[in-house]
Short mmCIF file of C-alpha atoms (C1' of nucleotides) in Angstrom, two decimals:
data_model
loop_
_atom_site.label_atom_id
_atom_site.label_comp_id
_atom_site.label_asym_id
_atom_site.label_seq_id
_atom_site.Cartn_x
_atom_site.Cartn_y
_atom_site.Cartn_z
CA MET A 1 22.40 -9.26 1.72
CA LYS A 2 22.94 -12.86 -0.73
CA TYR A 3 20.68 -14.21 1.20
CA LYS A 4 17.61 -13.76 2.92
CA ALA A 5 14.64 -15.76 4.50
CA LEU A 6 12.14 -16.25 1.86
CA LYS A 7 9.06 -13.84 2.23
CA GLY A 8 6.59 -13.91 4.86
CA VAL A 9 9.02 -16.14 6.89
CA GLN A 10 11.10 -15.26 9.85
CA ASP A 11 13.54 -16.21 12.11
CA LEU A 12 13.09 -16.32 16.11
CA ILE A 13 16.04 -15.40 17.85
CA PRO A 14 16.67 -13.88 21.20
CA PRO A 15 16.68 -12.70 23.15
CA GLU A 16 12.50 -12.41 21.73
CA ILE A 17 12.97 -16.26 21.58
CA GLU A 18 12.52 -16.81 25.14
CA LEU A 19 8.55 -14.46 24.81
CA TRP A 20 7.46 -18.02 22.33
CA GLN A 21 8.63 -20.33 24.69
CA HIS A 22 6.64 -18.49 27.83
CA ILE A 23 3.56 -19.19 25.55
CA GLU A 24 4.48 -22.43 24.46
CA ASP A 25 5.30 -23.62 28.89
CA VAL A 26 1.88 -22.57 29.64
CA SER A 27 -0.45 -23.21 27.41
CA LYS A 28 1.81 -27.58 27.90
CA ALA A 29 1.09 -26.30 31.52
CA VAL A 30 -2.33 -25.57 31.46
CA PHE A 31 -3.26 -28.04 28.50
CA LYS A 32 -2.12 -30.64 31.15
CA VAL A 33 -4.61 -29.83 34.63
CA TYR A 34 -7.14 -30.35 31.72
CA GLY A 35 -5.62 -33.75 30.55
CA TYR A 36 -4.23 -33.01 26.96
CA LYS A 37 -1.79 -35.33 26.06
CA GLU A 38 0.58 -34.34 23.05
CA LEU A 39 0.51 -35.23 19.84
CA ARG A 40 3.70 -34.57 16.72
CA VAL A 41 2.19 -35.35 13.17
CA PRO A 42 4.01 -34.51 10.43
CA ILE A 43 4.50 -31.44 8.91
CA ILE A 44 3.72 -32.23 5.07
CA GLU A 45 0.79 -34.91 4.29
CA SER A 46 -0.53 -36.16 1.18
CA THR A 47 -2.68 -32.91 -0.35
CA ASP A 48 -6.24 -35.14 -0.85
CA ILE A 49 -5.91 -35.05 3.19
CA PHE A 50 -6.42 -30.95 3.22
CA LEU A 51 -8.69 -31.15 0.05
CA ARG A 52 -11.15 -33.24 1.70
CA SER A 53 -11.77 -32.16 5.12
CA ILE A 54 -11.26 -27.81 4.55
CA GLY A 55 -13.34 -27.89 1.57
CA GLU A 56 -12.22 -27.92 -2.20
CA THR A 57 -13.70 -24.12 -3.35
CA THR A 58 -12.18 -23.11 0.15
CA ASP A 59 -9.25 -20.03 -0.51
CA ILE A 60 -6.67 -22.85 1.42
CA VAL A 61 -7.15 -25.83 -0.64
CA GLU A 62 -7.62 -22.73 -3.82
CA LYS A 63 -4.68 -20.51 -3.36
CA GLU A 64 -3.03 -20.73 -0.92
CA MET A 65 -1.06 -24.36 -0.19
CA TYR A 66 2.05 -25.37 -0.92
CA THR A 67 1.22 -27.84 -2.71
CA PHE A 68 4.41 -29.45 -4.17
CA PRO A 69 5.18 -33.18 -6.24
CA ASP A 70 7.70 -35.10 -3.93
CA LYS A 71 10.26 -37.29 -6.53
CA ALA A 72 7.93 -40.24 -6.52
CA GLY A 73 5.01 -37.77 -8.62
CA ARG A 74 2.04 -37.61 -5.60
CA SER A 75 1.62 -34.34 -4.04
CA ILE A 76 2.86 -33.61 -0.73
CA THR A 77 1.67 -30.54 0.89
CA LEU A 78 3.14 -28.10 4.12
CA ARG A 79 0.51 -28.57 6.80
CA PRO A 80 -2.10 -25.36 6.13
CA GLU A 81 -3.92 -25.88 8.71
CA GLY A 82 -3.16 -28.48 12.31
CA THR A 83 -6.62 -30.15 12.37
CA ALA A 84 -7.32 -32.82 9.06
CA PRO A 85 -3.60 -34.75 9.94
CA VAL A 86 -4.47 -35.26 13.57
CA VAL A 87 -7.87 -36.31 12.73
CA ARG A 88 -5.98 -38.97 9.85
CA ALA A 89 -3.94 -40.21 13.59
CA PHE A 90 -6.13 -40.00 15.57
CA ILE A 91 -7.60 -42.90 12.64
CA GLU A 92 -4.44 -44.02 11.67
CA HIS A 93 -3.30 -45.06 15.04
CA ASN A 94 -6.97 -45.90 16.08
CA LEU A 95 -7.00 -43.85 18.68
CA PHE A 96 -11.17 -43.63 18.99
CA ASN A 97 -10.50 -47.75 20.81
CA LEU A 98 -8.89 -45.36 23.89
CA ASN A 99 -12.09 -44.17 26.26
CA PRO A 100 -14.24 -40.98 24.90
CA PRO A 101 -12.81 -38.12 25.29
CA GLN A 102 -9.39 -38.65 23.24
CA LYS A 103 -8.12 -35.20 24.51
CA PHE A 104 -4.41 -34.12 23.14
CA TYR A 105 -2.86 -30.83 21.78
CA TYR A 106 -0.16 -30.26 19.49
CA HIS A 107 1.82 -26.85 18.21
CA GLY A 108 4.44 -26.32 15.15
CA PRO A 109 4.42 -24.20 11.97
CA MET A 110 1.84 -24.02 9.35
CA PHE A 111 2.12 -22.86 5.40
CA ARG A 112 0.02 -20.57 3.65
CA TYR A 113 0.86 -18.70 0.58
CA GLU A 114 -0.39 -15.13 1.31
CA ARG A 115 0.49 -12.15 0.69
CA PRO A 116 2.35 -11.20 4.69
CA GLN A 117 0.89 -8.88 6.24
CA ALA A 118 0.87 -7.60 10.14
CA GLY A 119 -0.16 -10.97 12.04
CA ARG A 120 -0.14 -12.54 8.87
CA PHE A 121 2.74 -15.74 7.79
CA ARG A 122 3.86 -17.59 5.13
CA GLN A 123 4.95 -19.90 7.83
CA PHE A 124 3.06 -18.96 11.58
CA TYR A 125 2.97 -20.60 14.67
CA GLN A 126 -0.61 -22.54 16.08
CA ILE A 127 -0.44 -24.21 19.45
CA GLY A 128 -4.30 -26.14 19.00
CA VAL A 129 -5.81 -28.83 20.85
CA GLU A 130 -8.40 -31.52 19.66
CA ALA A 131 -10.66 -33.68 21.26
CA PHE A 132 -12.95 -36.37 20.16
CA GLY A 133 -15.80 -39.25 20.88
CA ILE A 134 -18.64 -36.59 22.55
CA ASP A 135 -20.70 -34.42 21.91
CA ASP A 136 -21.46 -33.00 24.79
CA PRO A 137 -22.12 -29.57 25.88
CA LYS A 138 -20.48 -29.51 29.01
CA LEU A 139 -17.47 -30.93 26.48
CA ASP A 140 -17.37 -27.47 24.41
CA ALA A 141 -17.84 -25.43 27.65
CA GLU A 142 -14.22 -27.21 28.96
CA ILE A 143 -12.67 -26.40 25.61
CA ILE A 144 -13.88 -22.67 25.66
CA CYS A 145 -12.89 -22.15 29.39
CA MET A 146 -9.69 -23.95 28.84
CA LEU A 147 -8.48 -21.90 26.53
CA ARG A 148 -9.41 -18.67 28.25
CA HIS A 149 -7.87 -20.05 30.93
CA THR A 150 -4.89 -20.46 28.80
CA LEU A 151 -4.52 -16.39 27.20
CA GLU A 152 -5.40 -15.02 30.35
CA GLU A 153 -2.16 -17.42 32.14
CA MET A 154 0.06 -16.02 29.05
CA GLY A 155 -0.91 -12.47 30.30
CA LEU A 156 -3.28 -11.20 27.44
CA THR A 157 -6.75 -9.07 28.48
CA GLY A 158 -8.58 -6.83 26.72
CA LEU A 159 -9.73 -10.34 25.56
CA GLU A 160 -13.25 -11.47 23.70
CA PHE A 161 -14.76 -14.27 22.97
CA GLU A 162 -17.45 -14.18 20.42
CA LEU A 163 -19.94 -17.35 19.75
CA ASN A 164 -22.14 -19.17 17.32
CA SER A 165 -23.78 -22.06 16.01
CA ILE A 166 -23.90 -22.77 12.95
CA GLY A 167 -25.46 -26.07 12.45
CA CYS A 168 -25.19 -29.59 11.06
CA SER A 169 -26.19 -31.39 8.14
CA ASN A 170 -29.80 -30.76 9.64
CA CYS A 171 -30.47 -27.54 9.63
CA ARG A 172 -27.40 -25.38 7.74
CA PRO A 173 -28.96 -26.31 4.08
CA LYS A 174 -32.16 -25.20 5.04
CA TYR A 175 -30.77 -21.59 6.83
CA ARG A 176 -28.55 -21.72 3.42
CA GLU A 177 -31.95 -22.07 1.18
CA SER A 178 -33.33 -19.52 3.05
CA LEU A 179 -30.57 -17.07 3.17
CA LYS A 180 -29.50 -17.00 -0.43
CA GLU A 181 -33.84 -16.74 -1.35
CA PHE A 182 -33.72 -13.52 0.55
CA LEU A 183 -30.52 -12.20 -0.64
CA SER A 184 -31.62 -13.11 -4.45
CA GLY A 185 -33.24 -10.06 -4.85
CA ARG A 186 -30.94 -7.99 -3.93
CA LEU A 187 -28.21 -9.26 -5.88
CA VAL A 188 -27.36 -7.23 -7.97
CA ARG A 189 -26.86 -4.00 -5.56
CA LEU A 190 -24.12 -6.24 -3.19
CA CYS A 191 -20.29 -5.68 -3.84
CA PRO A 192 -19.09 -7.69 -6.49
CA ASP A 193 -17.32 -10.12 -3.64
CA CYS A 194 -20.37 -11.02 -2.21
CA GLN A 195 -21.69 -12.62 -5.40
CA ARG A 196 -19.46 -13.67 -5.72
CA ARG A 197 -19.74 -15.68 -2.01
CA PHE A 198 -23.97 -15.88 -2.44
CA GLU A 199 -23.44 -19.18 -4.45
CA LEU A 200 -19.75 -20.45 -3.15
CA ASN A 201 -20.25 -20.02 0.61
CA PRO A 202 -23.60 -17.11 1.24
CA LEU A 203 -22.85 -17.31 5.04
CA ARG A 204 -19.58 -15.27 4.20
CA ILE A 205 -21.57 -12.29 3.06
CA MET A 206 -23.11 -11.65 6.63
CA ASP A 207 -19.59 -11.38 7.68
CA CYS A 208 -18.56 -8.72 4.40
CA LYS A 209 -17.97 -4.89 5.66
CA VAL A 210 -18.77 -3.13 2.80
CA THR A 211 -22.08 -0.91 4.41
CA GLY A 212 -24.24 -1.08 1.42
CA CYS A 213 -23.34 -5.09 1.68
CA ILE A 214 -25.11 -4.70 5.75
CA GLU A 215 -27.71 -2.52 4.76
CA LEU A 216 -28.65 -5.08 2.57
CA ARG A 217 -28.45 -7.46 5.05
CA GLN A 218 -30.90 -6.05 7.46
CA GLY A 219 -33.59 -9.05 7.93
CA ALA A 220 -32.05 -11.43 6.75
CA PRO A 221 -33.12 -15.14 8.65
CA ARG A 222 -30.21 -16.01 11.21
CA VAL A 223 -27.98 -19.17 11.08
CA ILE A 224 -29.25 -19.27 14.97
CA ASP A 225 -32.89 -18.73 14.12
CA PHE A 226 -33.12 -22.54 11.91
CA LEU A 227 -31.38 -24.73 14.31
CA CYS A 228 -32.86 -27.78 14.25
CA GLU A 229 -33.72 -29.00 18.28
CA ASP A 230 -30.09 -30.64 19.45
CA CYS A 231 -28.22 -27.99 18.06
CA ARG A 232 -30.57 -25.44 19.48
CA ASN A 233 -30.80 -27.47 22.44
CA HIS A 234 -26.54 -28.02 22.50
CA PHE A 235 -26.23 -24.27 21.91
CA ASP A 236 -28.41 -23.16 24.86
CA LYS A 237 -26.54 -25.59 27.44
CA LEU A 238 -23.36 -24.69 26.28
CA LYS A 239 -24.33 -20.94 27.08
CA ASP A 240 -25.43 -21.80 30.77
CA TYR A 241 -22.03 -23.93 31.01
CA LEU A 242 -20.07 -20.86 29.76
CA GLN A 243 -22.23 -18.50 32.19
CA LEU A 244 -21.51 -20.84 34.70
CA LEU A 245 -18.05 -20.52 34.71
CA ASN A 246 -18.42 -16.74 34.01
CA VAL A 247 -16.71 -17.07 30.86
CA SER A 248 -17.78 -14.06 29.28
CA PHE A 249 -19.14 -13.91 25.38
CA ALA A 250 -21.26 -12.66 22.80
CA VAL A 251 -23.19 -14.79 20.46
CA ASN A 252 -22.01 -13.63 16.54
CA PRO A 253 -25.27 -14.90 14.11
CA ASP A 254 -22.12 -13.82 11.69
CA LEU A 255 -19.37 -15.27 12.88
CA VAL A 256 -19.16 -17.85 10.15
CA ARG A 257 -15.56 -20.07 10.41
CA GLY A 258 -13.72 -20.95 6.38
CA LEU A 259 -13.33 -23.92 6.68
CA ASP A 260 -16.15 -26.53 5.20
CA TYR A 261 -15.94 -28.94 8.59
CA TYR A 262 -17.43 -27.51 10.92
CA THR A 263 -20.69 -28.01 12.84
CA LYS A 264 -22.75 -26.58 16.05
CA THR A 265 -20.31 -24.79 18.01
CA THR A 266 -18.08 -22.51 16.35
CA PHE A 267 -15.86 -19.75 18.66
CA GLU A 268 -13.28 -16.97 17.77
CA VAL A 269 -11.54 -14.86 20.26
CA THR A 270 -10.04 -11.05 19.09
CA THR A 271 -8.20 -8.15 20.35
CA THR A 272 -8.79 -4.72 19.32
CA SER A 273 -5.12 -3.82 19.64
CA LEU A 274 -4.27 -5.89 16.27
CA GLY A 275 -4.14 -4.74 13.24
CA ALA A 276 -7.27 -5.46 10.77
CA GLN A 277 -5.74 -9.37 11.55
CA LYS A 278 -7.08 -9.20 15.02
CA ALA A 279 -8.32 -12.82 15.06
CA VAL A 280 -5.96 -14.68 18.73
CA ALA A 281 -7.77 -18.09 18.10
CA ALA A 282 -10.84 -19.81 16.15
CA GLY A 283 -12.34 -23.59 16.25
CA GLY A 284 -15.48 -25.07 17.13
CA ARG A 285 -17.01 -28.09 16.87
CA TYR A 286 -16.61 -30.35 13.52
CA ASP A 287 -18.66 -33.90 14.25
CA ARG A 288 -18.72 -35.33 11.13
CA LEU A 289 -15.30 -35.16 9.71
CA VAL A 290 -13.92 -38.45 11.51
CA GLU A 291 -16.72 -40.86 9.93
CA GLU A 292 -16.38 -38.47 6.62
CA PHE A 293 -12.05 -39.32 6.55
CA GLY A 294 -12.93 -43.50 7.12
CA GLY A 295 -13.02 -43.05 10.67
CA PRO A 296 -16.63 -44.36 13.33
CA PRO A 297 -18.79 -41.67 13.60
CA THR A 298 -16.49 -39.58 16.45
CA PRO A 299 -18.06 -35.46 16.98
CA ALA A 300 -14.81 -34.08 17.80
CA ILE A 301 -13.96 -30.21 19.09
CA GLY A 302 -11.08 -27.82 18.93
CA PHE A 303 -8.91 -24.59 18.52
CA ALA A 304 -6.16 -22.96 16.98
CA ILE A 305 -4.14 -20.53 18.80
CA GLY A 306 -2.01 -17.85 16.70
CA ALA A 307 1.60 -18.16 18.22
CA GLU A 308 2.55 -15.31 16.60
CA ARG A 309 -0.57 -13.60 17.30
CA ILE A 310 -0.03 -13.92 20.93
CA ALA A 311 3.98 -12.79 20.89
CA SER A 312 3.21 -9.61 19.45
CA LEU A 313 0.57 -8.65 22.03
CA LEU A 314 2.64 -9.45 24.65
CA LYS A 315 6.10 -8.41 23.55
CA ASP A 316 5.14 -4.37 24.50
CA ASN A 317 4.98 -5.90 28.41
CA TYR A 318 7.24 -8.68 28.68
CA VAL A 319 10.05 -8.41 31.46
CA TYR A 320 12.18 -11.26 29.69
CA GLN A 321 14.08 -13.28 32.61
CA SER A 322 17.43 -14.72 31.71
CA SER A 323 19.53 -14.61 34.76
CA GLY A 324 23.23 -14.15 34.62
CA PRO A 325 26.04 -16.12 34.95
CA VAL A 326 26.92 -17.26 38.65
CA ILE A 327 30.79 -16.62 37.91
CA PHE A 328 32.49 -14.63 35.05
CA PHE A 329 36.64 -15.65 35.41
CA ALA A 330 37.82 -12.35 34.10
CA THR A 331 41.78 -13.16 33.36
CA LEU A 332 45.06 -12.76 32.30
CA GLY A 333 48.08 -14.40 30.35
CA GLY A 334 47.81 -17.86 29.37
CA GLU A 335 47.75 -20.34 32.86
CA ALA A 336 45.52 -17.87 34.50
CA SER A 337 43.27 -18.68 31.77
CA ALA A 338 43.66 -22.40 31.49
CA THR A 339 43.15 -22.39 35.75
CA ALA A 340 40.35 -19.99 35.13
CA LEU A 341 39.08 -22.80 32.18
CA LYS A 342 39.40 -25.91 34.38
CA ILE A 343 37.50 -24.56 37.35
CA ALA A 344 35.08 -23.06 35.29
CA ASP A 345 34.39 -26.75 33.83
CA SER A 346 34.22 -28.20 37.20
CA LEU A 347 31.30 -25.86 38.51
CA ARG A 348 29.01 -25.97 35.04
CA THR A 349 29.23 -29.63 35.52
CA LYS A 350 27.06 -29.44 38.84
CA GLY A 351 24.95 -27.03 36.88
CA LEU A 352 26.42 -23.89 37.48
CA TYR A 353 26.27 -20.79 34.98
CA ILE A 354 28.99 -19.86 34.04
CA GLU A 355 31.64 -17.45 32.15
CA VAL A 356 34.81 -16.90 30.73
CA GLY A 357 37.02 -14.12 29.63
CA TYR A 358 38.96 -14.93 26.30
CA ASP A 359 42.50 -13.90 26.38
CA VAL A 360 42.12 -11.62 23.26
CA MET A 361 39.82 -9.04 25.35
CA SER A 362 41.89 -6.75 28.07
CA LEU A 363 40.60 -6.87 31.52
CA LYS A 364 38.69 -4.19 30.76
CA SER A 365 36.77 -5.08 28.27
CA GLN A 366 35.80 -8.69 29.59
CA MET A 367 35.00 -6.27 33.53
CA LYS A 368 32.06 -5.20 31.20
CA ARG A 369 31.32 -7.89 29.68
CA ALA A 370 30.56 -9.10 32.91
CA ASP A 371 28.88 -6.74 33.33
CA ARG A 372 26.45 -6.96 30.04
CA LEU A 373 25.86 -10.09 31.37
CA GLY A 374 24.61 -9.27 34.81
CA ALA A 375 27.24 -11.32 36.45
CA LEU A 376 26.43 -11.61 40.46
CA TYR A 377 30.11 -11.99 40.98
CA THR A 378 33.04 -11.69 38.82
CA VAL A 379 36.34 -13.28 39.98
CA ILE A 380 39.99 -11.97 39.01
CA LEU A 381 42.76 -14.42 37.36
CA GLY A 382 46.33 -13.26 36.81
CA GLU A 383 49.97 -13.39 37.16
CA ASP A 384 50.38 -12.17 40.42
CA GLU A 385 47.20 -13.83 41.60
CA LEU A 386 48.40 -17.37 40.58
CA LYS A 387 51.63 -16.54 42.46
CA SER A 388 49.90 -15.42 45.67
CA GLY A 389 47.26 -18.13 45.13
CA LYS A 390 44.69 -15.74 45.75
CA ALA A 391 42.20 -14.69 43.58
CA ILE A 392 40.05 -11.14 44.04
CA LEU A 393 36.39 -11.92 44.11
CA ARG A 394 34.83 -8.91 43.05
CA ASP A 395 30.37 -8.43 43.76
CA MET A 396 29.16 -7.16 40.61
CA GLN A 397 26.39 -5.46 42.87
CA THR A 398 28.42 -3.69 45.65
CA LYS A 399 31.76 -3.03 44.06
CA LYS A 400 33.03 -5.29 47.00
CA GLN A 401 36.35 -6.80 46.34
CA SER A 402 38.19 -9.87 48.30
CA ASP A 403 40.58 -12.17 47.98
CA ILE A 404 39.25 -16.19 48.14
CA PRO A 405 42.25 -18.68 47.51
CA ILE A 406 42.35 -20.22 43.92
CA ASP A 407 41.76 -23.95 45.70
CA ALA A 408 38.55 -22.57 47.72
CA ILE A 409 36.57 -20.76 44.80
CA GLU A 410 34.93 -24.16 43.70
CA GLU A 411 33.87 -25.25 47.23
CA ASN A 412 32.85 -21.96 48.22
CA PHE A 413 30.84 -21.33 45.44
CA LEU A 414 29.04 -24.98 46.12
CA ASN A 415 28.28 -23.94 49.17
CA ARG A 416 26.88 -20.76 49.02
CA ILE A 417 24.08 -22.34 46.37
CA VAL A 418 23.18 -25.21 48.44
CA ALA A 419 23.23 -22.90 51.62
"C1'" G B 1 -4.01 -12.29 -6.79
"C1'" U B 2 -5.63 -6.25 -6.42
"C1'" G B 3 -3.88 -1.64 -4.26
"C1'" A B 4 -1.58 1.89 -1.39
"C1'" G B 5 3.11 3.28 0.96
"C1'" U B 6 8.81 2.70 2.06
"C1'" G B 7 13.82 1.06 0.90
"C1'" U B 8 20.33 5.26 3.09
"C1'" A B 9 25.88 1.84 8.49
"C1'" G B 10 24.58 -3.85 12.97
"C1'" C B 11 19.25 -0.93 14.61
"C1'" U B 12 16.48 4.33 14.47
"C1'" C B 13 16.79 7.82 11.31
"C1'" A B 14 18.96 12.80 8.49
"C1'" A B 15 20.77 15.35 3.86
"C1'" U B 16 16.43 22.77 -1.54
"C1'" G B 17 19.45 18.10 -8.41
"C1'" G B 18 25.61 20.73 -6.84
"C1'" U B 19 32.80 18.76 -2.95
"C1'" C B 20 34.48 12.72 -1.35
"C1'" A B 21 26.44 11.61 2.90
"C1'" G B 22 26.18 12.71 8.11
"C1'" A B 23 23.72 11.73 13.84
"C1'" G B 24 22.54 9.18 17.62
"C1'" C B 25 21.99 3.88 19.74
"C1'" A B 26 25.38 0.16 19.50
"C1'" C B 27 30.45 -2.24 18.36
"C1'" U B 28 35.94 -1.77 19.41
"C1'" G B 29 39.69 1.07 21.45
"C1'" G B 30 41.76 5.72 24.95
"C1'" A B 31 41.73 8.75 28.82
"C1'" C B 32 42.21 5.27 33.51
"C1'" U B 33 49.93 0.27 30.93
"C1'" G B 34 45.41 -4.99 36.11
"C1'" U B 35 39.09 -3.43 37.24
"C1'" G B 36 32.09 -2.88 35.31
"C1'" G B 37 28.23 0.43 34.71
"C1'" C B 38 28.28 7.92 34.29
"C1'" U B 39 30.97 10.98 31.53
"C1'" C B 40 34.70 12.72 27.34
"C1'" C B 41 37.64 11.53 23.52
"C1'" A B 42 38.65 8.56 18.71
"C1'" G B 43 38.28 5.04 15.75
"C1'" G B 44 35.90 0.82 12.42
"C1'" G B 45 31.95 0.34 10.12
"C1'" G B 46 28.16 2.29 3.72
"C1'" U B 47 28.44 -0.24 -4.09
"C1'" U B 48 22.13 4.97 -0.67
"C1'" G B 49 17.78 -2.75 -2.80
"C1'" U B 50 19.32 -4.11 -8.11
"C1'" G B 51 19.46 -2.49 -12.88
"C1'" G B 52 18.66 0.68 -16.61
"C1'" G B 53 17.62 5.73 -18.41
"C1'" U B 54 17.37 11.66 -18.00
"C1'" U B 55 21.16 15.47 -16.31
"C1'" C B 56 27.38 19.09 -16.68
"C1'" G B 57 26.28 15.88 -12.22
"C1'" A B 58 20.65 11.67 -9.08
"C1'" G B 59 20.86 9.44 -2.14
"C1'" U B 60 17.19 12.92 -4.21
"C1'" C B 61 13.49 12.64 -10.90
"C1'" C B 62 11.87 8.42 -14.04
"C1'" C B 63 10.93 3.20 -15.73
"C1'" A B 64 11.20 -1.93 -14.35
"C1'" U B 65 12.67 -5.83 -10.17
"C1'" C B 66 13.30 -7.44 -5.94
"C1'" A B 67 12.46 -6.71 -0.62
"C1'" C B 68 9.86 -4.72 3.74
"C1'" U B 69 5.34 -2.61 5.07
"C1'" C B 70 -0.19 -2.09 5.46
"C1'" A B 71 -4.95 -3.24 3.78
"C1'" C B 72 -8.79 -6.57 0.48
"C1'" C B 73 -9.50 -11.40 -1.19
"C1'" C B 74 -8.77 -14.89 2.86
"C1'" C B 75 -7.75 -16.39 7.26
"C1'" A B 76 -5.02 -18.33 13.08
#
RNA sequence: GUGAGUGUAGCUCAAUGGUCAGAGCACUGGACUGUGGCUCCAGGGGUUGUGGGUUCGAGUCCCAUCACUCACCCCA
């Protein structure tokens, strides 16, 4: 094959595309009742937008970004995630002047240069939301509740909600030091990856799956125990609200987000029915990012849903809805074909789904096509029918046929639909 | 970036190193000169991912390369 899609990217084609439309439609409908407005931001941004927000030492920035110079030599990056561009747009258009909270959603492709595997692609689709201007844990609860609502509405079941608080700029550094102190004596016995994490992101060590590391970190300090009063209150209230809203969740003290900008609340939704890439949505609070981007101090929280993973969970049980044409015109001969085409065109302008056969096809193959398409009726129109002025109307379900005056076809079907 | 596995028809897969590479599904046609689903029959469709090598002989063995898959790192 001469041309193929690039590694890690994929075409979405019928009928599967319908599932994707379902996922987008449901999320839009649910977001709407929570007051979220759509925001469309470019898929390319200045590279430094991601350097500053995601963190220069994260893997995303270090090795996963599609970065290239444009024709004027500026460094451009295909967005690896949606929060940074939304924050940039939020500040650029002074959206903080609106009454808080300012609530937005977006959906579209993201790009990361990674080795593809199950549930991971180089171009992947996220549906995300961001809410600005309120640091009340009620907003955290609302947004997590909205996420649950969205996923359930899409038809997902058996999801697990995990929750954590990773503190703020007051309490996290203290925890980080305490953790490093605890681990420093055991450093040489940790796996090579964790030895690297020790300097880079020691919190990640708590997430390591190597059995030796799991044993070594027994009794390690937990971030939850280091929260300052503000963070602790926030987290406690959030849990209360979630209980009030009947959202079942598990506190996972080891839930660490990969991006630098998160503060306080972090959460993740996982499923047991995918492979290693089992997170279907994740998010958290980022109270400092807007200010760091040059905007006014603005607390914020958001999440993103991984559309590929949702699609792969839903695809086996999804029932495709696409309905067939009301009429299939099976014609024989040029004159009949022209007559049918004209009637079909007229009915289509009235909003009816009509298909016509083409002259190269035998009647048999036209009938077959009508059947495959799921047509309700087939109108058979040949030279005999033109002569008598009456076409054959075949009900595809009952196989019953009757004559119908050619002049009356249009009116007949328009009335049928109205009635 | 690391590791393992797999590349044969549109799809799912066969073929102890030995004729000119097969089957099911799908597609087209016929049985039914102008009537769909079921059945039967026939037909079209392949540079066996690509390039080298070993051999009298390679889909099969070896090397390289590309792609796909899964996992690691990391992450939705």
